[in-house]
Tab-separated table of C-alpha atoms and ligand atoms in Angstrom:
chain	number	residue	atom	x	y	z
Y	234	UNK	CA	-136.260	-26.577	-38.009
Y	235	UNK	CA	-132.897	-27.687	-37.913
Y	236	UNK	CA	-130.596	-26.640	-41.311
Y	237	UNK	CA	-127.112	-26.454	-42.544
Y	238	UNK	CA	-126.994	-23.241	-40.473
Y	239	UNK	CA	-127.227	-24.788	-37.816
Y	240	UNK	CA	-123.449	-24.639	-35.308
Y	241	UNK	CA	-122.041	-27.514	-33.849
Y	242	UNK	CA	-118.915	-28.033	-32.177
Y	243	UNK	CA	-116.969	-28.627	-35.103
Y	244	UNK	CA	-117.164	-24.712	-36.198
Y	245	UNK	CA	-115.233	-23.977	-33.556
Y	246	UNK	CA	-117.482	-20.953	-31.574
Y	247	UNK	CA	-116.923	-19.469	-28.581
Y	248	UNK	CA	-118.659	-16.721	-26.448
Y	249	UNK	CA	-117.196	-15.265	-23.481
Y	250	UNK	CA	-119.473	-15.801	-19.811
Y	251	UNK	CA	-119.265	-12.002	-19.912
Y	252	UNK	CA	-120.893	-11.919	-23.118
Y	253	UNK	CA	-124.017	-14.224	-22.607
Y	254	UNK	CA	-123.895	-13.678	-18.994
Y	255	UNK	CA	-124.117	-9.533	-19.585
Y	256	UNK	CA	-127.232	-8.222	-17.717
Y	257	UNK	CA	-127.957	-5.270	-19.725
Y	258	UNK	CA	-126.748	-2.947	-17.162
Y	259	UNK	CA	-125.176	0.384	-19.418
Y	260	UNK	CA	-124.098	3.505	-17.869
Y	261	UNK	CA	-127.383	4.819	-17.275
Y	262	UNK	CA	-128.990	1.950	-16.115
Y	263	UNK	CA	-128.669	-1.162	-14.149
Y	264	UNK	CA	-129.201	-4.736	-15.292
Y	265	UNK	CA	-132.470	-5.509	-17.037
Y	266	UNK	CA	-132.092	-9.485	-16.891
Y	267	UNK	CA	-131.271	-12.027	-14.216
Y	268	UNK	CA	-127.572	-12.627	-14.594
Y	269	UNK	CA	-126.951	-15.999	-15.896
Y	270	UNK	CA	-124.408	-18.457	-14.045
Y	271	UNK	CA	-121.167	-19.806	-15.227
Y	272	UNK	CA	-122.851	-23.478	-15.057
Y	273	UNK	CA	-125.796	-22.308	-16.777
Y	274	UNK	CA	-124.015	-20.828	-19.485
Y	275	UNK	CA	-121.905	-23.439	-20.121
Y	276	UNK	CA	-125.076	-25.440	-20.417
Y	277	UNK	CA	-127.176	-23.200	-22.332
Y	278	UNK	CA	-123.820	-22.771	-25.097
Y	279	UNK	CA	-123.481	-26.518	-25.508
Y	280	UNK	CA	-127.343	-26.768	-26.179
Y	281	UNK	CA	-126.690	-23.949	-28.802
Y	282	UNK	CA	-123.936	-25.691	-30.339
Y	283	UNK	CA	-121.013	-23.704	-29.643
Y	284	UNK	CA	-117.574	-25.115	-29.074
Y	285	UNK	CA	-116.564	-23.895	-25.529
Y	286	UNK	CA	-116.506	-21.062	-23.436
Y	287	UNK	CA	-114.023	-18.081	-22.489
Y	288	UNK	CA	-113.331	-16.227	-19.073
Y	289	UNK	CA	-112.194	-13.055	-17.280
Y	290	UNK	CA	-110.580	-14.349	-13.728
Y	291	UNK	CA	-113.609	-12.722	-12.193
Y	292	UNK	CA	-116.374	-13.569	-14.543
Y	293	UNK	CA	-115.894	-17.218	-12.676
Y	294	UNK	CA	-114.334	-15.933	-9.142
Y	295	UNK	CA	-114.967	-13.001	-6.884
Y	296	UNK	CA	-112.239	-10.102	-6.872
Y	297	UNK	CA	-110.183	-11.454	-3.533
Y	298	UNK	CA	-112.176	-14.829	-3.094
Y	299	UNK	CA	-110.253	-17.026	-0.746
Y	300	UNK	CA	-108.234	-19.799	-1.817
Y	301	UNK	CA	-111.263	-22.753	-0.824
Y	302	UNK	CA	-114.181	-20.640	-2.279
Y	303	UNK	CA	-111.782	-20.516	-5.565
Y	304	UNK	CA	-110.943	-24.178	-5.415
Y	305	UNK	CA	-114.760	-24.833	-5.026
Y	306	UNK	CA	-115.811	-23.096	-7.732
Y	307	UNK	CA	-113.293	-23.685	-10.456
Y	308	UNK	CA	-114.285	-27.558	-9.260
Y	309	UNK	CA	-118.104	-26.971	-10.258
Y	310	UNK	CA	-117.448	-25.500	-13.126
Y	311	UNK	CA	-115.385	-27.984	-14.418
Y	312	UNK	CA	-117.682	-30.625	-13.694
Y	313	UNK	CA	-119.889	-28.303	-15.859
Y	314	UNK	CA	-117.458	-28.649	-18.969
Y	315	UNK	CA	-116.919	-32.273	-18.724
Y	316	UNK	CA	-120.537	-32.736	-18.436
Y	317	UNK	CA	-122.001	-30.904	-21.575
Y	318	UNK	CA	-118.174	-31.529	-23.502
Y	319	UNK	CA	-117.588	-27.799	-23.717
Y	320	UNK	CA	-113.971	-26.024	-23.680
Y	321	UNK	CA	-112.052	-23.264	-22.568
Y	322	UNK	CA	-109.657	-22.006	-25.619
Y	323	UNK	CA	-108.890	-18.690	-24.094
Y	324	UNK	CA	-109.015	-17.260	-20.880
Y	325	UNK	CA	-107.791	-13.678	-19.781
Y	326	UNK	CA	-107.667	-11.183	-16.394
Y	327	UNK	CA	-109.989	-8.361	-15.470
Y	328	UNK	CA	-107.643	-5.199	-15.062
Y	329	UNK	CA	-110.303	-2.800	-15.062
Y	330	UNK	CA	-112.817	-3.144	-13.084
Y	331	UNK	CA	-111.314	-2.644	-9.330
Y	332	UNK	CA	-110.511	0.864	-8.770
Y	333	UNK	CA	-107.660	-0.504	-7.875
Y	334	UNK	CA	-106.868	-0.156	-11.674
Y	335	UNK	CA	-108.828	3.553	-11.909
Y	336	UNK	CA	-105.449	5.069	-13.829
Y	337	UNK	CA	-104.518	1.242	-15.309
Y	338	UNK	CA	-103.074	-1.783	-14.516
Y	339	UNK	CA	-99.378	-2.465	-16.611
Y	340	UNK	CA	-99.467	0.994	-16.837
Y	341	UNK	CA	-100.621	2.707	-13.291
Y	342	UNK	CA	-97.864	5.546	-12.574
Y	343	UNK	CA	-97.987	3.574	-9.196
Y	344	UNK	CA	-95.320	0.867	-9.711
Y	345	UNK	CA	-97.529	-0.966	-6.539
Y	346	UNK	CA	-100.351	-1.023	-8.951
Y	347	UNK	CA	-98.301	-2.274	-11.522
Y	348	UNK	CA	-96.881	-5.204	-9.559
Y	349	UNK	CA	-100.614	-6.015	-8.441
Y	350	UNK	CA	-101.613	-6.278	-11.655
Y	351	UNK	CA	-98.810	-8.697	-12.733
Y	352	UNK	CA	-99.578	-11.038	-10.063
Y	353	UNK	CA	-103.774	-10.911	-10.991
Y	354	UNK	CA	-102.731	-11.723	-14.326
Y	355	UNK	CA	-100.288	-14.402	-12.818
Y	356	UNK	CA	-103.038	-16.136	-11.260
Y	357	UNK	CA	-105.567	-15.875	-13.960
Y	358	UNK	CA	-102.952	-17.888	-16.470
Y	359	UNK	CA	-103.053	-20.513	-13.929
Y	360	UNK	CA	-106.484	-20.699	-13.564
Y	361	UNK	CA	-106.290	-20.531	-17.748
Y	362	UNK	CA	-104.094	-23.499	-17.741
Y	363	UNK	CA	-106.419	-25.587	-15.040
Y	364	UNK	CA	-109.004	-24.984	-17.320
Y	365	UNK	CA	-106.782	-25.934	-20.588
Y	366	UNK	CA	-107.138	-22.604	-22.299
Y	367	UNK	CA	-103.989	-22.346	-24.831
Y	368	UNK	CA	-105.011	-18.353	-25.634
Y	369	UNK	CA	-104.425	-15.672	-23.008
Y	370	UNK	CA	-105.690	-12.937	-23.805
Y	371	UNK	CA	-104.741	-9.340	-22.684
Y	372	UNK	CA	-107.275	-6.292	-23.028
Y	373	UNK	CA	-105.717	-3.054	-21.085
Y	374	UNK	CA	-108.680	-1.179	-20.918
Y	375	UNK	CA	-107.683	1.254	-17.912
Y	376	UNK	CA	-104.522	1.500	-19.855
Y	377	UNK	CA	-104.672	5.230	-21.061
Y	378	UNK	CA	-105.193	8.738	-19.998
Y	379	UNK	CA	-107.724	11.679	-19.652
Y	380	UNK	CA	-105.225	13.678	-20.024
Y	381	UNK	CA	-101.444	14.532	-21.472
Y	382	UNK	CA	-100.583	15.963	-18.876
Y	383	UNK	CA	-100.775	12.611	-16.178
Y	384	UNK	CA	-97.826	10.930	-17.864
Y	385	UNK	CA	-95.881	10.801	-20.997
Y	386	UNK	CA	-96.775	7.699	-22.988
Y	387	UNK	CA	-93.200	6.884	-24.050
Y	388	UNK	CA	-93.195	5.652	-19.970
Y	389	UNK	CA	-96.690	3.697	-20.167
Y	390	UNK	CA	-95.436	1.722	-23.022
Y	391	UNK	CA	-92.149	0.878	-20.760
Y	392	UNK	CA	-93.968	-0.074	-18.227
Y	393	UNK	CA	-96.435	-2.119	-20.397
Y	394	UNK	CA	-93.661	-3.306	-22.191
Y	395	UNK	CA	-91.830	-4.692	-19.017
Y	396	UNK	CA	-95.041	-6.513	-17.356
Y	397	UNK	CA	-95.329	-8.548	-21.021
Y	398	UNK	CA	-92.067	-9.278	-20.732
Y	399	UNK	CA	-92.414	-10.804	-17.055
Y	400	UNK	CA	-95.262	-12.880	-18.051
Y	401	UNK	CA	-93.942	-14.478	-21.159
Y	402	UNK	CA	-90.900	-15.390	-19.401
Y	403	UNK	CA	-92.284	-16.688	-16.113
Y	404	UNK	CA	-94.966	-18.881	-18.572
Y	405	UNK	CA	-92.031	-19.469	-20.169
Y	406	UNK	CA	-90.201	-20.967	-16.887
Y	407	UNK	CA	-93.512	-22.725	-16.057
Y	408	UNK	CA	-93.387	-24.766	-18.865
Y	409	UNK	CA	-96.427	-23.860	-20.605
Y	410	UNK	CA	-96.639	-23.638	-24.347
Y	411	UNK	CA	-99.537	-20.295	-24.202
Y	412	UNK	CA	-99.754	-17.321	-26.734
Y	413	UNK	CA	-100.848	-14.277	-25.302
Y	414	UNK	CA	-102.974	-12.354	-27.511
Y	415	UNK	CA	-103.324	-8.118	-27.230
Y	416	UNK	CA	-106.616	-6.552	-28.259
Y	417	UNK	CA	-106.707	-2.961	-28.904
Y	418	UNK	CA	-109.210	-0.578	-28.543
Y	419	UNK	CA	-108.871	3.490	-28.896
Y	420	UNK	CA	-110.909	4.917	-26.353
Y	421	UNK	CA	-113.502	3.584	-23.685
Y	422	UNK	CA	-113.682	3.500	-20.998
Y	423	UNK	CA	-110.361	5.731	-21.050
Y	424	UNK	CA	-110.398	8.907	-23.308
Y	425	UNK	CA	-107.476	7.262	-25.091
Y	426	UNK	CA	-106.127	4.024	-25.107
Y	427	UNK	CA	-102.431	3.326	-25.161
Y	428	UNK	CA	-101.892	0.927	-28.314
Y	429	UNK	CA	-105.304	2.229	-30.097
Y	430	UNK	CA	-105.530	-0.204	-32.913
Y	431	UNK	CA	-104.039	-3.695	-33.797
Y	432	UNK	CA	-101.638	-2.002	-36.068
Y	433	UNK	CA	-100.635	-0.708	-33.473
Y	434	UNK	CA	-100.131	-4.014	-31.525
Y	435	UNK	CA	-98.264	-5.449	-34.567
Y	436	UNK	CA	-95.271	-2.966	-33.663
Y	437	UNK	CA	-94.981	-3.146	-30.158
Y	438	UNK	CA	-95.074	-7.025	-29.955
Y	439	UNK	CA	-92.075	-6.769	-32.181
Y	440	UNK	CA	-90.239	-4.887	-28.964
Y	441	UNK	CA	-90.668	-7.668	-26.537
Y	442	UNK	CA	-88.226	-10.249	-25.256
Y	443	UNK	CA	-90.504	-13.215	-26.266
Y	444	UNK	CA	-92.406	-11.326	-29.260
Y	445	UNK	CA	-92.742	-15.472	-30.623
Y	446	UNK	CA	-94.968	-15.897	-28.559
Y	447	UNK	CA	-97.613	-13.071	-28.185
Y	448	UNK	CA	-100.016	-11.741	-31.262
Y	449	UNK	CA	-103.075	-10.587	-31.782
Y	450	UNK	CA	-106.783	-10.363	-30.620
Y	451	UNK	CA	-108.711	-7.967	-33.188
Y	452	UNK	CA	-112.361	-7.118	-32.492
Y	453	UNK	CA	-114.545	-5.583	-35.160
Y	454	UNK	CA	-115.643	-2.993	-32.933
Y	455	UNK	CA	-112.646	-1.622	-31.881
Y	456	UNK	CA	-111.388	-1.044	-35.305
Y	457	UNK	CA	-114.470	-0.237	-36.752
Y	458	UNK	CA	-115.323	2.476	-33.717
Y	459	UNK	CA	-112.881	4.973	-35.072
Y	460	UNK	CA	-113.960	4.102	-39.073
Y	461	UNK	CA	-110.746	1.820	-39.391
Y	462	UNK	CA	-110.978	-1.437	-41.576
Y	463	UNK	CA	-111.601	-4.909	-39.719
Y	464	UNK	CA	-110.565	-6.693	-42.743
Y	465	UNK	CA	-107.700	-4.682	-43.149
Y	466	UNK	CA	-106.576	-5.273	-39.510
Y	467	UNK	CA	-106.917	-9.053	-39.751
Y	468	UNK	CA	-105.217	-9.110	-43.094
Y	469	UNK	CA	-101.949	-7.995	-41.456
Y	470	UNK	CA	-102.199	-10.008	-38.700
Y	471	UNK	CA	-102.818	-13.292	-40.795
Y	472	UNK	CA	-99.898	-11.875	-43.252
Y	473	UNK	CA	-97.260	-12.089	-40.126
Y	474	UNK	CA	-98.809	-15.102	-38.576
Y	475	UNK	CA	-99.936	-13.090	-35.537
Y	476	UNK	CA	-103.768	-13.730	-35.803
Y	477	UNK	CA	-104.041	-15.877	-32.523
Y	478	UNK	CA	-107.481	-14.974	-31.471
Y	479	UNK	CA	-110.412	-12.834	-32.869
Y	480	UNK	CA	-113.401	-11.014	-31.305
Y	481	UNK	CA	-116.165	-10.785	-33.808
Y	482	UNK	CA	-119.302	-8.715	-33.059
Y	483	UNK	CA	-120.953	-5.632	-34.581
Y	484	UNK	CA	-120.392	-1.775	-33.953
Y	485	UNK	CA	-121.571	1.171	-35.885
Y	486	UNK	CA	-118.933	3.969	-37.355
Y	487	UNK	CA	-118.452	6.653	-34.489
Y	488	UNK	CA	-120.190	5.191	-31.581
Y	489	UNK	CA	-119.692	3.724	-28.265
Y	490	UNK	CA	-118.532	-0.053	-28.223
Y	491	UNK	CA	-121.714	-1.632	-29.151
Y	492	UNK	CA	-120.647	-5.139	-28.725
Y	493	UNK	CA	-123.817	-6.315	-30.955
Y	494	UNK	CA	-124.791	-9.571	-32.508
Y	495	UNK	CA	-121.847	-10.628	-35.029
Y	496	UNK	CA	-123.039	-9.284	-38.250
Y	497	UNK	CA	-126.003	-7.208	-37.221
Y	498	UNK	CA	-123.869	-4.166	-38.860
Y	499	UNK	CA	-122.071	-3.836	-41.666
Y	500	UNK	CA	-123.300	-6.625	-43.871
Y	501	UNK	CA	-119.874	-6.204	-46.176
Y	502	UNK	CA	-117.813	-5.955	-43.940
Y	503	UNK	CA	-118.568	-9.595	-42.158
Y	504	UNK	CA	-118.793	-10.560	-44.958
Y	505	UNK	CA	-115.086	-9.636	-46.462
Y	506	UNK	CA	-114.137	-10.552	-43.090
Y	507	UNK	CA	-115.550	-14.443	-42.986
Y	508	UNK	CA	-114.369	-14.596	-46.400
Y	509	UNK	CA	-111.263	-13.571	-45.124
Y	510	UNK	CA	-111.291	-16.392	-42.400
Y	511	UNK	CA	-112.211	-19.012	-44.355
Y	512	UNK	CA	-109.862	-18.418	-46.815
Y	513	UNK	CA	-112.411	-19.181	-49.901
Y	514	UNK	CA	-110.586	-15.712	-51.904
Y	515	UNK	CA	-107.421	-17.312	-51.457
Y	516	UNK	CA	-104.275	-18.187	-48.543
Y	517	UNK	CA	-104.528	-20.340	-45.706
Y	518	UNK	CA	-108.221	-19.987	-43.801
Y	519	UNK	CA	-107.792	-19.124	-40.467
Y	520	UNK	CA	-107.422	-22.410	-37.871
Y	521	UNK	CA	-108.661	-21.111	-34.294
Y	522	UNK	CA	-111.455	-20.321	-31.731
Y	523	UNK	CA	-114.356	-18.006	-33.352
Y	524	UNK	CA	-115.200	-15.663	-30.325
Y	525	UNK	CA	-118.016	-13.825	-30.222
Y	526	UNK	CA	-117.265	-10.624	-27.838
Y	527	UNK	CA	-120.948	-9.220	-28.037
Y	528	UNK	CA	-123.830	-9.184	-25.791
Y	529	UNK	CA	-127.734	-9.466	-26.583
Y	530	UNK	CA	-130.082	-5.883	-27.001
Y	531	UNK	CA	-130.541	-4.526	-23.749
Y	532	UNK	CA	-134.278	-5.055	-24.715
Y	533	UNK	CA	-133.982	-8.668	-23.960
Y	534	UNK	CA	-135.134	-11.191	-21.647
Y	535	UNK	CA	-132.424	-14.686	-21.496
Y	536	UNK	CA	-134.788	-16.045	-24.033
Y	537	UNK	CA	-133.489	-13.367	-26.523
Y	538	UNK	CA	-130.099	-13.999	-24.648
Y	539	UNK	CA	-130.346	-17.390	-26.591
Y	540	UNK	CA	-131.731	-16.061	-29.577
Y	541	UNK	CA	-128.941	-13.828	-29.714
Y	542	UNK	CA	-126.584	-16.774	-29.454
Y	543	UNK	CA	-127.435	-18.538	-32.448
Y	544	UNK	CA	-127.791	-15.665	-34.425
Y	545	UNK	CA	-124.174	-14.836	-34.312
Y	546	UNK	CA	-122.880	-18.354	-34.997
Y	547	UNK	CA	-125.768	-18.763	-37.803
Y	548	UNK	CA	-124.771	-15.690	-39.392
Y	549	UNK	CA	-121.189	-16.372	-39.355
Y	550	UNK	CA	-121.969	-20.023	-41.554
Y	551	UNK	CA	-124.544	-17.933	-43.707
Y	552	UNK	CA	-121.746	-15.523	-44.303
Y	553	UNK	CA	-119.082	-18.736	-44.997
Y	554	UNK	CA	-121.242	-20.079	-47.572
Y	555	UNK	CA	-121.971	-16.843	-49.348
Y	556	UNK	CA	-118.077	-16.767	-48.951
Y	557	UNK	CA	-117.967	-19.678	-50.669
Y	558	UNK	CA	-120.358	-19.031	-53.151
Y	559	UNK	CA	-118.572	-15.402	-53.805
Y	560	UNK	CA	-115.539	-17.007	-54.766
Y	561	UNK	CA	-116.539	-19.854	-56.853
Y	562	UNK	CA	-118.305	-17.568	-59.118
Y	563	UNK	CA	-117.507	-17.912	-62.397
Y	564	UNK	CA	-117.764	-13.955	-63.393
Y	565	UNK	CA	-115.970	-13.279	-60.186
Y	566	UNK	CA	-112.976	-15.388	-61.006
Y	567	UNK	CA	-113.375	-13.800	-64.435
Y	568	UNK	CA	-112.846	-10.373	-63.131
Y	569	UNK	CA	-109.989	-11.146	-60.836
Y	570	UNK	CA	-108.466	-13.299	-63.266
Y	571	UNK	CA	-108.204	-10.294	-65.754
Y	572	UNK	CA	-107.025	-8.030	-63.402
Y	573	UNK	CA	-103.936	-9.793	-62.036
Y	574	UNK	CA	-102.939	-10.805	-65.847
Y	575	UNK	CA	-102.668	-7.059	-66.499
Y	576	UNK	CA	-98.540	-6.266	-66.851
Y	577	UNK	CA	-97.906	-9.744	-66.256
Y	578	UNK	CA	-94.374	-9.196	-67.831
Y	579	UNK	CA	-93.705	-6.823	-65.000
Y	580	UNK	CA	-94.491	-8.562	-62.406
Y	581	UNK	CA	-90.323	-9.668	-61.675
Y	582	UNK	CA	-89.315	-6.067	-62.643
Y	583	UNK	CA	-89.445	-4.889	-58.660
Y	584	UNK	CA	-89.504	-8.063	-56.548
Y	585	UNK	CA	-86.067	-8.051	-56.466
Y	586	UNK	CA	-83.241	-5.111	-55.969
Y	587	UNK	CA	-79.872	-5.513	-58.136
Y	588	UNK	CA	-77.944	-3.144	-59.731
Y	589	UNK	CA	-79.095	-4.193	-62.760
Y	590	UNK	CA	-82.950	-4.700	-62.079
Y	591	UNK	CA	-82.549	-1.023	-60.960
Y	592	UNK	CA	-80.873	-0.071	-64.373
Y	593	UNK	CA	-83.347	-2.164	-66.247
Y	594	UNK	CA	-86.177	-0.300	-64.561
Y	595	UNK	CA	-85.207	3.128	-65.423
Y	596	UNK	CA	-84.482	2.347	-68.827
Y	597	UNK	CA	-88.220	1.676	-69.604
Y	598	UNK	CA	-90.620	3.731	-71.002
Y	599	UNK	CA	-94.208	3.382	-69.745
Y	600	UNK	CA	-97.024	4.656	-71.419
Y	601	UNK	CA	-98.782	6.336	-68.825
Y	602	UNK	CA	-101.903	7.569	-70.710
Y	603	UNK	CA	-102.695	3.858	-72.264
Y	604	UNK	CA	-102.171	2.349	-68.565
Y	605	UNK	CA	-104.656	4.683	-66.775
Y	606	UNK	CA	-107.203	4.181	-69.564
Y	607	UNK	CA	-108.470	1.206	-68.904
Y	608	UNK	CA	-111.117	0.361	-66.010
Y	609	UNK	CA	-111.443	-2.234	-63.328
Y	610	UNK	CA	-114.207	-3.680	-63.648
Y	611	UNK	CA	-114.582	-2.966	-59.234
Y	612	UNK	CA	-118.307	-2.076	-59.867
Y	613	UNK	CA	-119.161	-4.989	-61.338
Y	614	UNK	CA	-117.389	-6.846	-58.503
Y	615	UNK	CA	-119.078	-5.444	-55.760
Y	616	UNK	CA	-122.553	-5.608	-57.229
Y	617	UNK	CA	-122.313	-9.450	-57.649
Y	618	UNK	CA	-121.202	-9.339	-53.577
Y	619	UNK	CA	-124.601	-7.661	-53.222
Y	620	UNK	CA	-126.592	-10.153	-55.138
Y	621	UNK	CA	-124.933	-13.058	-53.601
Y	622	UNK	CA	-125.193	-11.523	-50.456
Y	623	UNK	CA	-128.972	-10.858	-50.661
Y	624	UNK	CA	-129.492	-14.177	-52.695
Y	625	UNK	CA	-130.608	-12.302	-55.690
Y	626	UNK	CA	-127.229	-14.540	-57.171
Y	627	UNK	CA	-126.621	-18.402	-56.200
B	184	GCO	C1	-114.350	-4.503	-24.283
B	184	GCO	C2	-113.405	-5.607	-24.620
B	184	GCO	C3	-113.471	-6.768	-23.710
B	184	GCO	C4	-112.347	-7.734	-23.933
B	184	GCO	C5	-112.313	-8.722	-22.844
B	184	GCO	C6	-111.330	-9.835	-23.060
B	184	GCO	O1	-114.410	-3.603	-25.061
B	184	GCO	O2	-115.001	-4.527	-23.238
B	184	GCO	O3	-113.640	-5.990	-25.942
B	184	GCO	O4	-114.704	-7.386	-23.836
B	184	GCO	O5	-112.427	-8.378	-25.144
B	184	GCO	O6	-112.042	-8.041	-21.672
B	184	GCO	O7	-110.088	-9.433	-22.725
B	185	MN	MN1	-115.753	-4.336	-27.504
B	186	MN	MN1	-113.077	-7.715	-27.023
């Protein structure tokens, strides 16, 4: 039975072809389901509801597929779009797979490799812009090391550093209006990652030539593999206005990149996270593509491919309206209200340096013993999240 739940266009969901087209193949294992085809998916998403569809240069065309076999199939798969009124927000390059890229693409110590790789990701940005994707996003997953002793990473972030800068400037010179987005990631399938975490990111798009242009692609996953903070990681990247794309899925603390159904895990955290999004505990909600970067149970036949689907873009609304909910509570706003009144005086006394503010300042007296007396009230808080979250509290 159709219900409120339900996605439609309008919510703005995405999935990637290598998401719902993943055949359960894992390292010890090969596939376990037929893989589904880029017309079929497009298909299957519209029927689901979703907005559009995102790419890897291969996920659509063979590694070295001649220029007619190319043309042929971008041509189908367009048709495919028009036909079921699905888009393509994002599109990015596979840099990984070939072992062409075995010790990474931007940042191979073979400058060959290096120049390759440019040129891949060259011609996936115009197959990005045929398709009308305004995101490109860049995931260097070969970029890292086994070991120290292969190179010193102050030269794999030149070299990184140098093929960003070629890109932006010849999309730049093309004319194109695109933002690139970086994801990060710490480890896998490299033992470490160059740029591990979007904090990361932050700083070193603030070292390229066109640093305007290029922000951020978080995935819950990859923060939440090493025990960092999703929330936190989007938080910073909505504070500078560098949140240009997001990967939502689920991962457990400490494990492999799961890549699971979009709030499968960590209940609380998807939820501070939508709540983050849609902007219901305050500053602008967040405008773009919702992209789910996760792939059904390897359990699963393409029914449960489908099943897995909805779930994500059903949870995300469930999560929206407990969001919602969350924040128009009247205890809740009770709570938060009290806090932020605390010292409300003070609240000038260190926004702003001067001589004076400075003299002012050390000329008070605080009473440190009163001010650490009194309690938050955080408890409280977080148990009403629970009930809302498990309905116990509408
Ligand atoms: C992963 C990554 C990828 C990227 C994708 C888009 O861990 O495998 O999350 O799925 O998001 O390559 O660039
Ligand atoms: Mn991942
Ligand atoms: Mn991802």
């Amino acid at each position: 039975m159709p219900d409120a739940f339900d996605p439609t266009p309008a919510d703005r969901f995405t999935f990637g072809l290598w998401t719902v087209g993943n055949p359960g193949a894992d390292p010890f294992g090969g596939r376990v389901r037929e893989r589904i085809s880029p017309v079929e998916i497009v298909a299957g998403l519209a029927k689901c509801g979703a907005y559009g569809v995102n790419l890897h240069d291969n996920d659509l065309i063979p590694f070295g597929a001649p220029a007619a076999e190319r043309d042929r199939i971008v041509k189908e798969f367009k048709k495919a779009l028009r036909e079921h009124g699905m888009k393509v927000p994002m599109a990015t390059t596979n840099l990984f797979s070939h072992a062409i890229f075995r010790d990474g693409a931007f940042t191979s110590a073979d400058a060959r490799v290096r120049a390759f790789a440019v040129q891949k990701a060259m011609r996936a940005i115009e197959l990005g812009v045929e398709l009308g994707a305004k995101t490109i996003v860049f995931w260097g997953g070969r970029e890292g090391c086994e070991t120290e002793a292969a190179k010193d990473a102050r030269d794999a972030l030149k070299w990184n550093r140098e093929c960003m800068n070629f890109l932006c400037a010849w999309s730049k010179d093309q004319g194109w209006k695109l933002r690139f987005a970086l994801e990060a990631k710490p480890n896998e399938p490299r033992s470490e990652i160059y740029l591990a975490t979007t904090g990361h990111m932050l700083h070193f798009i603030e070292t390229l030539d066109h640093s305007e242009m290029v922000g951020v692609n978080p995935e819950v996953a990859h923060e939440n593999m090493p025990g960092l903070s999703m929330v936190h990681a989007v938080a910073q990247s909505m504070e500078c206005g560098k949140l240009f794309h997001i990967d939502l899925n689920g991962q457990k603390i400490g494990r492999y990149d799961q890549d699971l159904r979009f709030g499968s895990e960590d209940l609380k955290g998807a939820f501070f996270l939508v709540r983050l999004l849609e902007g219901t505990g305050g500053y602008p909600a967040y405008t773009g593509p919702l992209h789910f970067d996760a792939h059904a149970y390897r359990t699963e036949d393409v029914a449960g491919v489908w099943d897995f689907a909805r779930g994500c873009m059903r949870s995300y609304k469930i999560l929206a309206a407990k969001a919602k909910a969350f924040d128009a509570d009247r205890e809740v706003r009770q709570i938060l209200a009290d806090n932020r009144k605390l010292g409300a005086s003070h609240a000038k006394a260190i926004t702003r340096f001067s001589k004076a503010a400075a003299m002012r300042l050390l000329a008070e007296s605080f009473d440190a013993e009163a001010l650490a007396a009194r309690g938050h009230r955080y408890e409280r808080l977080d148990q009403i999240a629970f009930e809302v979250l498990t309905g116990v509290r509408r």
